[in-house]
Coordinates of C-alpha atoms in Angstrom, one line a residue:
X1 CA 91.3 -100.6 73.1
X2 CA 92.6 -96.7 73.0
X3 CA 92.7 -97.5 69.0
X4 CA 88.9 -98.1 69.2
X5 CA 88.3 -95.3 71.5
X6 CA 90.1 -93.1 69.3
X7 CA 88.1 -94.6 66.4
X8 CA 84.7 -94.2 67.8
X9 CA 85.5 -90.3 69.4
X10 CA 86.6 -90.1 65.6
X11 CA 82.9 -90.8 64.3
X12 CA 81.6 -88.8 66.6
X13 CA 83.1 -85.6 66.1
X14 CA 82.5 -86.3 62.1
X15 CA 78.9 -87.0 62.2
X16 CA 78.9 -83.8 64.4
X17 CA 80.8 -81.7 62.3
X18 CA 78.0 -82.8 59.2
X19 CA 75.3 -81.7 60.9
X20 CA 76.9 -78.7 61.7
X21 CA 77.9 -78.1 57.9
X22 CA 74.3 -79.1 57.2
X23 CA 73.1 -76.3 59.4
X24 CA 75.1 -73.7 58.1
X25 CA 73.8 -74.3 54.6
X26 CA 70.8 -71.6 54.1
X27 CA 67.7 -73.2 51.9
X28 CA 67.3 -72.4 48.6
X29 CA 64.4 -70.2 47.6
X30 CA 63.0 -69.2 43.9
X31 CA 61.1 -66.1 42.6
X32 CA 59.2 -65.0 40.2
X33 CA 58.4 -61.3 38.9
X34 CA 54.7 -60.5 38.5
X35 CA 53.4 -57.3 38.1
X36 CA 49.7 -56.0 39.8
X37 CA 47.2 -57.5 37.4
X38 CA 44.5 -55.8 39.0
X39 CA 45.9 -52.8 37.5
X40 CA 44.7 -53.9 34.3
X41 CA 41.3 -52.0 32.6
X42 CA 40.2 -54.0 30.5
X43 CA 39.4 -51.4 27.2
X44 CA 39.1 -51.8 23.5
X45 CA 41.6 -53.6 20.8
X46 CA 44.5 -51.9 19.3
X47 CA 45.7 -54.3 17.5
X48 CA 44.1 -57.9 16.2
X49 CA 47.1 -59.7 16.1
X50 CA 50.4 -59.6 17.9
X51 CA 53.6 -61.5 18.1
X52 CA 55.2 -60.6 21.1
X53 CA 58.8 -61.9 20.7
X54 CA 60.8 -63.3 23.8
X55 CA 63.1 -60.1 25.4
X56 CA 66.4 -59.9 25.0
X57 CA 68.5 -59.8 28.1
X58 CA 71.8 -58.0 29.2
X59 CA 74.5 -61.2 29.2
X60 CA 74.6 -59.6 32.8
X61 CA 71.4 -60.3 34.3
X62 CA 70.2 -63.3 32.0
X63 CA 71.3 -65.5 35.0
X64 CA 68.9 -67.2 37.3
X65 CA 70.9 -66.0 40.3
X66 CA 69.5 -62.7 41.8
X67 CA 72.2 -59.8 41.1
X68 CA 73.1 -57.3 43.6
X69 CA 75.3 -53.8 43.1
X70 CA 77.6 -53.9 45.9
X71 CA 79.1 -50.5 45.8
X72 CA 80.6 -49.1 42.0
X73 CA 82.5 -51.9 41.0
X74 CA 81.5 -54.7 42.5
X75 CA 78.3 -56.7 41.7
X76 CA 77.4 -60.0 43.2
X77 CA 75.2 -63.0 42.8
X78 CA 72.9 -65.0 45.2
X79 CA 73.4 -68.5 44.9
X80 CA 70.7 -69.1 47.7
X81 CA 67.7 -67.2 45.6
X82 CA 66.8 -67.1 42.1
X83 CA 64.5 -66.8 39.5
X84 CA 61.8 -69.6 39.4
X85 CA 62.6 -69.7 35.3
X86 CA 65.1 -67.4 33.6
X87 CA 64.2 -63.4 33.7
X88 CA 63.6 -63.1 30.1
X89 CA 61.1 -65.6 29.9
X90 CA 59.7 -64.7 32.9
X91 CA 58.9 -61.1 32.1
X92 CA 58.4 -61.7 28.3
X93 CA 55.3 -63.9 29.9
X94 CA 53.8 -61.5 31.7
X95 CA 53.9 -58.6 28.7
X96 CA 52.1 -61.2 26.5
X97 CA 49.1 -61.6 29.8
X98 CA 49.1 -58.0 30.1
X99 CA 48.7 -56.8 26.4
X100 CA 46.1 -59.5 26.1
X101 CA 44.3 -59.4 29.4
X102 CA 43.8 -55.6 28.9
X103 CA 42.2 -55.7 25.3
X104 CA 45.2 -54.1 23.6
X105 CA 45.8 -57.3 21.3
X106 CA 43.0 -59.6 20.5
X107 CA 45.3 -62.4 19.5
X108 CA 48.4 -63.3 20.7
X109 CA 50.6 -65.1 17.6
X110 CA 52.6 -67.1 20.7
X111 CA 49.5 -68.5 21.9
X112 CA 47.4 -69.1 18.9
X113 CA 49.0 -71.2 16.4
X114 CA 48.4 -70.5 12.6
X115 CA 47.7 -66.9 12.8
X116 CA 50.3 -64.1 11.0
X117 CA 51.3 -61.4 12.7
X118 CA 50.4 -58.1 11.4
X119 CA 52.6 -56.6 13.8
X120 CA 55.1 -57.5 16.2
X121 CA 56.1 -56.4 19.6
X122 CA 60.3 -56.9 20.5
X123 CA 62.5 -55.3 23.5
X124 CA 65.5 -55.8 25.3
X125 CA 65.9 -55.9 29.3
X126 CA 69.1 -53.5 29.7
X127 CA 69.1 -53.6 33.9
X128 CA 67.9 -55.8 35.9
X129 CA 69.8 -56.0 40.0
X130 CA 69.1 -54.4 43.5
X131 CA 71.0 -51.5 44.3
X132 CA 72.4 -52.5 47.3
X133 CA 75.8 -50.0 47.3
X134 CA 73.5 -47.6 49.9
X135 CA 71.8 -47.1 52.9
X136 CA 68.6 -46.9 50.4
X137 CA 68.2 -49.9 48.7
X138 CA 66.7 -50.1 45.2
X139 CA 65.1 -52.4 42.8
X140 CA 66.3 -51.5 38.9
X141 CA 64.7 -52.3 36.0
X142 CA 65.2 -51.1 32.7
X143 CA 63.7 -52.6 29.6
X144 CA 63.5 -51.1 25.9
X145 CA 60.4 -51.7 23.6
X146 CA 60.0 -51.7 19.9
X147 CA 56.5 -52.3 17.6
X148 CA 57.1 -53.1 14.0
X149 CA 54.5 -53.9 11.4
X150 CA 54.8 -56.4 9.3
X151 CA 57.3 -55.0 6.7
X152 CA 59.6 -54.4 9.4
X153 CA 59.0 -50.3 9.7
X154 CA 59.6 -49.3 13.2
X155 CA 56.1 -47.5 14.3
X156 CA 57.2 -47.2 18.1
X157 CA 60.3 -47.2 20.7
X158 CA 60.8 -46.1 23.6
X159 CA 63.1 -46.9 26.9
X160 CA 61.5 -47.8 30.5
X161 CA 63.7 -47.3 33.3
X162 CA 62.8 -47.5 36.9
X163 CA 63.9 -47.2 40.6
X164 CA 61.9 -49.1 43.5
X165 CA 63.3 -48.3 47.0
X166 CA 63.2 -50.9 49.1
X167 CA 62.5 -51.3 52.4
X168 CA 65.1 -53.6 52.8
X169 CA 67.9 -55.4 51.6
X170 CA 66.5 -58.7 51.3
X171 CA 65.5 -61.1 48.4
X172 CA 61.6 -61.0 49.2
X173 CA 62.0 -57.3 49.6
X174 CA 64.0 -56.9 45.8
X175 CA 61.3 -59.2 43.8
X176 CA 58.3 -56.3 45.4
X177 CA 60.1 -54.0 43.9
X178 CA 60.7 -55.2 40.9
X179 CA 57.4 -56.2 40.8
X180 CA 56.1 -52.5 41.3
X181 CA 58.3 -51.3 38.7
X182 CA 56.8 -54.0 36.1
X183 CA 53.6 -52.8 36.9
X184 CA 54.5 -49.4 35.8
X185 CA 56.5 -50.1 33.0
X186 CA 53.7 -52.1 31.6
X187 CA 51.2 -50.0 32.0
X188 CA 53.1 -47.0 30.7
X189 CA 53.8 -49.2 27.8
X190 CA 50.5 -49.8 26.7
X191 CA 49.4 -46.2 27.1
X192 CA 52.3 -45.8 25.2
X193 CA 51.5 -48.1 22.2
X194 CA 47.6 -47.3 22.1
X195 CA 48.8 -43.7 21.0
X196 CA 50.8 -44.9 18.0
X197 CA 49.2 -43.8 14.6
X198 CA 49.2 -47.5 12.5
X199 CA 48.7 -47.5 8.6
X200 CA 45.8 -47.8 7.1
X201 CA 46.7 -50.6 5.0
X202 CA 48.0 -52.7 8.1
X203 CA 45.0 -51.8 10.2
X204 CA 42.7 -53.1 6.7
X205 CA 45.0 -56.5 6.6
X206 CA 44.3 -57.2 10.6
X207 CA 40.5 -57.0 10.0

């Protein structure tokens, strides 16, 4: 009889302690970066046709997991929130909606199938984590851009880098910022590339 007592109190206080661990388990949650699309003026084309190649990424940040700067050695990731998709194809998406959306490109090469490229857009995401060593949060994001033409002469570069604060050090709070700092980037960008002089004889073979 105390063995079956035993047994029994034994069942409870496990089914007890799983809920408990069950509790103490936060629920997952997944972001994306978007920047303010109705920032976008929609003006005349630049360019017929552009290949916008998919970003590079810091081995750093290419991670799905959130990244946060602890203090000046110590970074850490959020198991608990991530990106929806990984960063680089999340952002490279939302470059190719932009330049098109806005009239800079007519054609997009990754969307339309069959078309050559008369030039070609390529970048690298250098920094991409909250700040989270101060009382001042901040949302980083740096990101490196390149235009080529289609002999492979480099007609533009230049390197984006900015710093959100926050209002918090939260998840929700880090993906606004970074969102905010896309939405400048990008639109610096194609201010940016709408002053570059192209040749003659590429402008002739987009027509």
């Amino acid at each position: 009889m105390k063995n079956y007592k035993l047994m029994i109190l034994l069942i409870v206080l496990f089914a007890f302690n799983c809920i408990s661990l069950k509790k103490e388990f936060p629920e997952k949650k997944f972001y994306i970066i978007e920047p303010d699309k109705t920032k976008i003026v929609k003006r005349a084309n630049k360019i017929d046709k552009l290949k916008i190649n998919k970003l590079k990424i810091s081995p750093f940040f290419e991670g799905k997991e959130l990244v946060y700067r602890k203090n000046d050695v110590n970074y850490e990731t959020d198991f608990y929130n991530e990106f929806l998709i990984y960063p680089a194809s999340n952002i490279t998406e939302q470059v190719i909606t932009w330049l098109i959306s806005s009239g800079f490109a007519k054609y997009s090469i990754n969307r339309a199938a069959g078309l050559d490229s008369t030039y070609i857009l390529d970048g690298n995401i250098n920094l991409l984590y909250g700040d989270f060593k101060s009382e001042k949060p901040k949302a980083i994001l740096e990101i490196e851009f390149y235009l080529f033409d289609h002999s492979s002469n480099v007609l533009f570069k230049k390197l984006y880098h900015t710093e959100t604060e926050l209002e918090k050090k939260e998840p929700a709070y880090l993906i606004k910022g970074w969102n905010l700092g896309l939405t400048k980037i990008i639109l610096n960008l194609e201010d940016d590339l709408r002053k570059v002089t192209l040749k003659k004889e590429a402008i002739k073979e987009s027509l």
